[in-house]
PDB file of C-alpha atoms in Angstrom:
ATOM      1  CA  MET A 240     -19.739  -0.121  -3.555  1.00 43.00           C
ATOM      2  CA  PRO A 241     -23.116   0.562  -3.938  1.00 43.00           C
ATOM      3  CA  ILE A 242     -24.682   2.875  -6.450  1.00 36.00           C
ATOM      4  CA  PHE A 243     -25.838   6.304  -5.160  1.00 45.00           C
ATOM      5  CA  GLY A 244     -27.175   9.413  -7.515  1.00 48.00           C
ATOM      6  CA  GLY A 245     -25.900  11.856  -9.170  1.00 57.00           C
ATOM      7  CA  LYS A 246     -21.891  13.545  -8.079  1.00 68.00           C
ATOM      8  CA  GLU A 247     -22.208  10.808  -4.927  1.00 76.00           C
ATOM      9  CA  SER A 248     -22.180   7.931  -7.706  1.00 77.00           C
ATOM     10  CA  SER A 249     -19.075   9.181  -9.249  1.00 82.00           C
ATOM     11  CA  VAL A 250     -17.416   9.306  -6.560  1.00 85.00           C
ATOM     12  CA  PHE A 251     -17.433   6.338  -5.295  1.00 87.00           C
ATOM     13  CA  GLU A 252     -16.720   4.952  -9.103  1.00 90.00           C
ATOM     14  CA  ALA A 253     -13.617   6.975  -8.707  1.00 93.00           C
ATOM     15  CA  ILE A 254     -12.412   6.139  -4.948  1.00 94.00           C
ATOM     16  CA  ASP A 255     -12.779   2.292  -6.560  1.00 95.00           C
ATOM     17  CA  ARG A 256     -10.914   2.611  -9.299  1.00 97.00           C
ATOM     18  CA  HIS A 257      -8.359   4.120  -7.212  1.00 98.00           C
ATOM     19  CA  LEU A 258      -8.553   1.468  -5.399  1.00 98.00           C
ATOM     20  CA  GLU A 259      -7.680  -0.498  -8.273  1.00 98.00           C
ATOM     21  CA  VAL A 260      -4.544   0.924  -9.538  1.00 98.00           C
ATOM     22  CA  VAL A 261      -3.309   1.266  -5.658  1.00 98.00           C
ATOM     23  CA  LYS A 262      -3.289  -2.995  -6.154  1.00 98.00           C
ATOM     24  CA  GLU A 263      -1.945  -3.194  -9.713  1.00 98.00           C
ATOM     25  CA  SER A 264       0.883  -0.650  -8.441  1.00 98.00           C
ATOM     26  CA  LEU A 265       1.545  -3.912  -5.305  1.00 98.00           C
ATOM     27  CA  VAL A 266       1.394  -6.330  -7.362  1.00 98.00           C
ATOM     28  CA  ALA A 267       3.992  -4.846 -10.035  1.00 98.00           C
ATOM     29  CA  PHE A 268       5.709  -3.936  -7.150  1.00 98.00           C
ATOM     30  CA  ARG A 269       5.909  -7.756  -5.705  1.00 98.00           C
ATOM     31  CA  GLU A 270       7.226  -8.673  -9.410  1.00 98.00           C
ATOM     32  CA  LEU A 271       9.660  -5.713  -9.294  1.00 98.00           C
ATOM     33  CA  MET A 272      11.186  -8.001  -6.190  1.00 98.00           C
ATOM     34  CA  ASN A 273      10.611 -11.523  -7.229  1.00 98.00           C
ATOM     35  CA  ALA A 274      12.767 -10.297 -10.299  1.00 98.00           C
ATOM     36  CA  TYR A 275      15.446  -8.582  -8.626  1.00 98.00           C
ATOM     37  CA  LEU A 276      16.184 -11.449  -5.892  1.00 97.00           C
ATOM     38  CA  ASP A 277      16.009 -14.113  -8.798  1.00 96.00           C
ATOM     39  CA  GLY A 278      19.036 -11.203 -10.481  1.00 95.00           C
ATOM     40  CA  ASP A 279      16.935 -10.309 -13.533  1.00 97.00           C
ATOM     41  CA  PHE A 280      17.814  -5.992 -12.759  1.00 97.00           C
ATOM     42  CA  GLU A 281      17.078  -5.375 -16.606  1.00 97.00           C
ATOM     43  CA  ARG A 282      13.114  -7.058 -15.782  1.00 98.00           C
ATOM     44  CA  ALA A 283      13.128  -5.790 -12.438  1.00 98.00           C
ATOM     45  CA  ARG A 284      14.033  -2.023 -13.551  1.00 98.00           C
ATOM     46  CA  ALA A 285      10.675  -2.234 -16.265  1.00 98.00           C
ATOM     47  CA  PHE A 286       8.460  -3.322 -13.441  1.00 98.00           C
ATOM     48  CA  GLU A 287      10.508  -0.658 -11.684  1.00 98.00           C
ATOM     49  CA  ARG A 288       8.785   1.649 -14.082  1.00 98.00           C
ATOM     50  CA  GLU A 289       5.599   0.373 -13.876  1.00 98.00           C
ATOM     51  CA  VAL A 290       5.208   1.105 -10.737  1.00 98.00           C
ATOM     52  CA  ASP A 291       5.795   4.943 -11.582  1.00 98.00           C
ATOM     53  CA  GLN A 292       4.022   5.076 -13.381  1.00 98.00           C
ATOM     54  CA  LEU A 293       0.844   3.155 -11.496  1.00 98.00           C
ATOM     55  CA  GLU A 294       1.794   5.753  -9.047  1.00 98.00           C
ATOM     56  CA  SER A 295       1.232   8.436 -10.648  1.00 98.00           C
ATOM     57  CA  LYS A 296      -2.163   7.359 -11.842  1.00 98.00           C
ATOM     58  CA  ALA A 297      -3.273   7.018  -8.502  1.00 98.00           C
ATOM     59  CA  ASP A 298      -2.400  10.016  -7.567  1.00 97.00           C
ATOM     60  CA  THR A 299      -4.490  11.962 -11.250  1.00 96.00           C
ATOM     61  CA  LEU A 300      -7.275   9.553  -9.558  1.00 97.00           C
ATOM     62  CA  ARG A 301      -6.887  11.007  -5.984  1.00 96.00           C
ATOM     63  CA  ARG A 302      -7.165  15.078  -7.332  1.00 95.00           C
ATOM     64  CA  SER A 303      -9.838  13.744  -9.055  1.00 93.00           C
ATOM     65  CA  ILE A 304     -11.712  12.537  -6.357  1.00 93.00           C
ATOM     66  CA  GLU A 305     -10.503  15.925  -4.658  1.00 90.00           C
ATOM     67  CA  THR A 306     -11.837  17.998  -7.277  1.00 90.00           C
ATOM     68  CA  MET A 307     -15.314  16.222  -7.814  1.00 87.00           C
ATOM     69  CA  LEU A 308     -16.052  16.334  -3.805  1.00 87.00           C
ATOM     70  CA  TYR A 309     -15.042  19.964  -3.794  1.00 83.00           C
ATOM     71  CA  GLU A 310     -17.517  20.626  -6.223  1.00 80.00           C
ATOM     72  CA  GLY A 311     -20.502  19.622  -4.039  1.00 77.00           C
ATOM     73  CA  ALA A 312     -20.869  15.741  -3.764  1.00 66.00           C
ATOM     74  CA  PHE A 313     -21.475  15.078   0.101  1.00 70.00           C
ATOM     75  CA  LEU A 314     -23.354  17.392   2.232  1.00 67.00           C
ATOM     76  CA  PRO A 315     -20.060  19.603   3.769  1.00 70.00           C
ATOM     77  CA  ALA A 316     -19.099  18.013   7.035  1.00 65.00           C
ATOM     78  CA  ASN A 317     -18.547  14.407   5.038  1.00 79.00           C
ATOM     79  CA  ARG A 318     -16.232  15.840   2.684  1.00 85.00           C
ATOM     80  CA  GLY A 319     -13.164  15.870   4.511  1.00 88.00           C
ATOM     81  CA  ASP A 320     -13.464  12.774   5.281  1.00 92.00           C
ATOM     82  CA  TYR A 321     -13.633  11.320   1.656  1.00 91.00           C
ATOM     83  CA  VAL A 322     -10.430  13.399   0.890  1.00 92.00           C
ATOM     84  CA  ARG A 323      -8.205  11.930   3.995  1.00 95.00           C
ATOM     85  CA  LEU A 324      -9.922   8.618   3.292  1.00 96.00           C
ATOM     86  CA  SER A 325      -8.589   9.606  -0.557  1.00 96.00           C
ATOM     87  CA  GLU A 326      -4.976  10.619   0.828  1.00 97.00           C
ATOM     88  CA  LEU A 327      -3.895   7.954   2.637  1.00 98.00           C
ATOM     89  CA  ILE A 328      -5.521   5.612   0.258  1.00 98.00           C
ATOM     90  CA  ASP A 329      -2.411   6.577  -1.988  1.00 97.00           C
ATOM     91  CA  GLN A 330       0.324   6.752   0.433  1.00 98.00           C
ATOM     92  CA  VAL A 331       0.207   2.942  -0.190  1.00 98.00           C
ATOM     93  CA  ALA A 332       1.443   3.769  -3.846  1.00 98.00           C
ATOM     94  CA  ASP A 333       4.010   6.036  -2.558  1.00 98.00           C
ATOM     95  CA  ALA A 334       5.300   3.894  -0.049  1.00 98.00           C
ATOM     96  CA  ALA A 335       5.249   1.000  -2.746  1.00 98.00           C
ATOM     97  CA  GLU A 336       7.025   3.531  -4.872  1.00 98.00           C
ATOM     98  CA  SER A 337       9.665   4.629  -2.468  1.00 98.00           C
ATOM     99  CA  ALA A 338      10.383   1.323  -1.554  1.00 98.00           C
ATOM    100  CA  ALA A 339      11.172   0.478  -5.364  1.00 98.00           C
ATOM    101  CA  HIS A 340      13.774   3.165  -6.188  1.00 98.00           C
ATOM    102  CA  THR A 341      15.762   2.454  -2.843  1.00 98.00           C
ATOM    103  CA  LEU A 342      16.134  -0.862  -4.437  1.00 98.00           C
ATOM    104  CA  ILE A 343      17.534  -0.270  -8.119  1.00 98.00           C
ATOM    105  CA  LEU A 344      19.001   3.022  -7.330  1.00 98.00           C
ATOM    106  CA  ALA A 345      20.984   1.421  -4.381  1.00 97.00           C
ATOM    107  CA  LYS A 346      21.156  -1.906  -6.302  1.00 96.00           C
ATOM    108  CA  PRO A 347      22.416  -4.503  -2.864  1.00 97.00           C
ATOM    109  CA  LYS A 348      23.207  -7.496  -3.448  1.00 93.00           C
ATOM    110  CA  ALA A 349      20.550  -9.547  -3.338  1.00 91.00           C
ATOM    111  CA  PRO A 350      20.688 -11.973  -0.603  1.00 91.00           C
ATOM    112  CA  VAL A 351      19.461 -15.337  -2.394  1.00 90.00           C
ATOM    113  CA  GLU A 352      18.802 -17.221   1.333  1.00 94.00           C
ATOM    114  CA  LEU A 353      16.543 -14.788   2.300  1.00 96.00           C
ATOM    115  CA  ARG A 354      14.026 -14.818  -0.627  1.00 96.00           C
ATOM    116  CA  ASP A 355      11.622 -16.353   0.982  1.00 97.00           C
ATOM    117  CA  GLU A 356      11.611 -14.097   4.111  1.00 97.00           C
ATOM    118  CA  ILE A 357      12.161 -11.328   2.063  1.00 98.00           C
ATOM    119  CA  MET A 358       9.135 -11.963  -0.543  1.00 98.00           C
ATOM    120  CA  LYS A 359       7.011 -12.749   3.058  1.00 98.00           C
ATOM    121  CA  LEU A 360       7.485  -9.438   4.185  1.00 98.00           C
ATOM    122  CA  VAL A 361       6.265  -8.031   0.452  1.00 98.00           C
ATOM    123  CA  GLU A 362       3.118 -10.551   1.008  1.00 98.00           C
ATOM    124  CA  SER A 363       1.994  -9.551   4.298  1.00 98.00           C
ATOM    125  CA  ALA A 364       1.833  -5.948   3.369  1.00 98.00           C
ATOM    126  CA  ILE A 365       0.151  -7.233   0.469  1.00 98.00           C
ATOM    127  CA  GLU A 366      -2.394  -8.431   2.649  1.00 98.00           C
ATOM    128  CA  SER A 367      -2.680  -5.381   4.605  1.00 98.00           C
ATOM    129  CA  TYR A 368      -3.771  -3.737   1.467  1.00 98.00           C
ATOM    130  CA  ALA A 369      -6.115  -6.161   0.771  1.00 98.00           C
ATOM    131  CA  LEU A 370      -7.688  -5.969   3.931  1.00 98.00           C
ATOM    132  CA  LEU A 371      -8.290  -2.318   3.669  1.00 98.00           C
ATOM    133  CA  GLU A 372      -9.493  -2.758   0.090  1.00 98.00           C
ATOM    134  CA  GLU A 373     -12.249  -5.021   1.848  1.00 97.00           C
ATOM    135  CA  ALA A 374     -12.726  -2.390   4.405  1.00 97.00           C
ATOM    136  CA  VAL A 375     -13.142   0.315   2.269  1.00 97.00           C
ATOM    137  CA  ASN A 376     -15.603  -0.926  -0.246  1.00 94.00           C
ATOM    138  CA  ALA A 377     -17.767  -2.181   2.465  1.00 95.00           C
ATOM    139  CA  LEU A 378     -17.965   1.490   4.301  1.00 91.00           C
ATOM    140  CA  ASN A 379     -21.221   2.141   2.238  1.00 83.00           C
ATOM    141  CA  SER A 380     -23.309  -0.751   2.857  1.00 88.00           C
ATOM    142  CA  ASP A 381     -22.039  -2.626   5.427  1.00 93.00           C
ATOM    143  CA  VAL A 382     -20.462  -0.070   8.232  1.00 94.00           C
ATOM    144  CA  ASP A 383     -20.177  -3.056  11.147  1.00 96.00           C
ATOM    145  CA  ARG A 384     -18.700  -4.825   8.836  1.00 97.00           C
ATOM    146  CA  ALA A 385     -16.311  -2.269   7.442  1.00 97.00           C
ATOM    147  CA  ILE A 386     -15.119  -1.586  11.445  1.00 97.00           C
ATOM    148  CA  GLU A 387     -14.461  -5.352  11.344  1.00 97.00           C
ATOM    149  CA  LEU A 388     -12.493  -5.390   8.922  1.00 98.00           C
ATOM    150  CA  ALA A 389     -10.861  -2.302   9.567  1.00 98.00           C
ATOM    151  CA  LYS A 390      -9.603  -4.055  12.720  1.00 98.00           C
ATOM    152  CA  ALA A 391      -8.552  -6.943  10.909  1.00 98.00           C
ATOM    153  CA  VAL A 392      -6.338  -4.605   8.463  1.00 98.00           C
ATOM    154  CA  GLU A 393      -4.529  -3.639  11.979  1.00 97.00           C
ATOM    155  CA  ASP A 394      -3.818  -7.721  13.063  1.00 98.00           C
ATOM    156  CA  ALA A 395      -2.442  -8.211   9.403  1.00 98.00           C
ATOM    157  CA  GLU A 396       0.291  -4.959   9.959  1.00 98.00           C
ATOM    158  CA  GLU A 397       0.984  -6.347  13.504  1.00 98.00           C
ATOM    159  CA  LYS A 398       1.728  -9.323  11.631  1.00 97.00           C
ATOM    160  CA  ALA A 399       4.038  -7.530   8.758  1.00 98.00           C
ATOM    161  CA  ASP A 400       5.950  -5.769  11.739  1.00 98.00           C
ATOM    162  CA  GLU A 401       6.891  -9.247  13.016  1.00 98.00           C
ATOM    163  CA  VAL A 402       7.767 -10.617   9.661  1.00 98.00           C
ATOM    164  CA  GLU A 403       9.860  -7.661   8.979  1.00 98.00           C
ATOM    165  CA  TYR A 404      11.514  -7.197  12.136  1.00 98.00           C
ATOM    166  CA  ASP A 405      12.447 -11.451  12.002  1.00 97.00           C
ATOM    167  CA  VAL A 406      14.403 -10.530   8.772  1.00 97.00           C
ATOM    168  CA  LYS A 407      16.420  -7.667   9.759  1.00 97.00           C
ATOM    169  CA  GLY A 408      17.548  -9.800  11.990  1.00 97.00           C
ATOM    170  CA  LYS A 409      18.466 -12.231   9.412  1.00 96.00           C
ATOM    171  CA  VAL A 410      19.883  -9.635   7.282  1.00 96.00           C
ATOM    172  CA  PHE A 411      21.923  -8.546  10.166  1.00 96.00           C
ATOM    173  CA  GLU A 412      23.502 -11.727  11.250  1.00 95.00           C
ATOM    174  CA  SER A 413      23.708 -12.698   7.619  1.00 94.00           C
ATOM    175  CA  GLU A 414      27.887 -13.758   7.261  1.00 92.00           C
ATOM    176  CA  THR A 415      27.317 -13.273   2.966  1.00 91.00           C
ATOM    177  CA  VAL A 416      25.894 -10.018   3.306  1.00 93.00           C
ATOM    178  CA  THR A 417      28.675  -6.434   3.200  1.00 95.00           C
ATOM    179  CA  THR A 418      28.032  -4.330   5.615  1.00 95.00           C
ATOM    180  CA  TYR A 419      26.604  -1.746   2.810  1.00 96.00           C
ATOM    181  CA  ALA A 420      24.343  -4.220   1.523  1.00 96.00           C
ATOM    182  CA  LYS A 421      22.491  -4.786   5.077  1.00 97.00           C
ATOM    183  CA  LEU A 422      21.920  -0.952   5.775  1.00 97.00           C
ATOM    184  CA  ILE A 423      20.503  -0.688   2.112  1.00 97.00           C
ATOM    185  CA  TRP A 424      18.326  -4.317   2.530  1.00 98.00           C
ATOM    186  CA  ASN A 425      17.304  -2.555   6.207  1.00 97.00           C
ATOM    187  CA  GLN A 426      15.783   0.551   4.427  1.00 98.00           C
ATOM    188  CA  ILE A 427      14.583  -1.154   1.099  1.00 98.00           C
ATOM    189  CA  LEU A 428      12.348  -3.287   4.333  1.00 98.00           C
ATOM    190  CA  THR A 429      11.352  -0.311   6.648  1.00 98.00           C
ATOM    191  CA  LYS A 430       9.610   0.723   3.334  1.00 98.00           C
ATOM    192  CA  ILE A 431       8.143  -2.098   2.721  1.00 98.00           C
ATOM    193  CA  GLY A 432       6.732  -2.552   5.995  1.00 98.00           C
ATOM    194  CA  ASP A 433       5.472   1.268   5.543  1.00 98.00           C
ATOM    195  CA  ILE A 434       2.971  -0.454   2.553  1.00 98.00           C
ATOM    196  CA  ALA A 435       1.421  -2.450   5.674  1.00 98.00           C
ATOM    197  CA  ASP A 436       1.998   0.555   7.728  1.00 98.00           C
ATOM    198  CA  ARG A 437       0.084   3.098   5.601  1.00 98.00           C
ATOM    199  CA  ALA A 438      -2.906   0.724   4.649  1.00 98.00           C
ATOM    200  CA  GLU A 439      -3.380   0.381   8.768  1.00 98.00           C
ATOM    201  CA  ASP A 440      -3.670   4.771   8.394  1.00 98.00           C
ATOM    202  CA  ALA A 441      -5.939   4.620   5.914  1.00 98.00           C
ATOM    203  CA  SER A 442      -8.127   1.631   7.759  1.00 98.00           C
ATOM    204  CA  ASP A 443      -8.041   3.845  10.770  1.00 98.00           C
ATOM    205  CA  GLN A 444     -10.131   6.854   8.807  1.00 97.00           C
ATOM    206  CA  VAL A 445     -12.568   3.736   7.541  1.00 97.00           C
ATOM    207  CA  MET A 446     -12.582   2.838  11.035  1.00 96.00           C
ATOM    208  CA  LEU A 447     -14.068   6.355  11.846  1.00 95.00           C
ATOM    209  CA  MET A 448     -16.280   7.259   9.085  1.00 94.00           C
ATOM    210  CA  ALA A 449     -17.647   3.654   9.686  1.00 94.00           C
ATOM    211  CA  ILE A 450     -18.388   4.857  13.738  1.00 93.00           C
ATOM    212  CA  LYS A 451     -19.387   8.277  12.583  1.00 88.00           C
ATOM    213  CA  ARG A 452     -22.234   6.551  10.260  1.00 82.00           C
ATOM    214  CA  ARG A 453     -23.204   4.323  13.430  1.00 79.00           C
ATOM    215  CA  GLY A 454     -24.063   6.755  14.757  1.00 66.00           C
TER     216      GLY A 454
END
């Protein structure tokens, strides 16, 4: 984001840090999934703790952004937009944490034959967030680009939905996955899909803010 003067500059810098920490939580979640599907439960647990720590750090950054806004950054009419955006970005990390907790607590048997399909969903969800990050970064420099990227997030979320539906079907059709594991994996896959859903929610806010700026 471009550097403005005073309090606005501090808000932009905090948003950049917030975006980066949420991205780090998704990277840790990806590593957790890789470890779990490889049968390395201890390594997966270590990454669960990392996801937790990064989600907490993201929460702290979100609160600091809100504090700066309420202390007078931006005109009053615009503050609510940034508060809402930071909340929606934060929910991406929340979704990753929820998926991580469900996986580690329930410990369903890893459907090894579906490893690639499950990781494809993880990557699709992360791609949605990567596009969101670009959209937020474009918001204060090129509103047309921000709108274009926000639309790309929506497309990526739809792709993730398709991948989620496909892999769920394969889980339920599997003859090697127990009924218990099928039910748990259904929950986990839904929560992974939520990462893309929350990214799309945030992209809707980017779209709204960009359109307002374009006038």
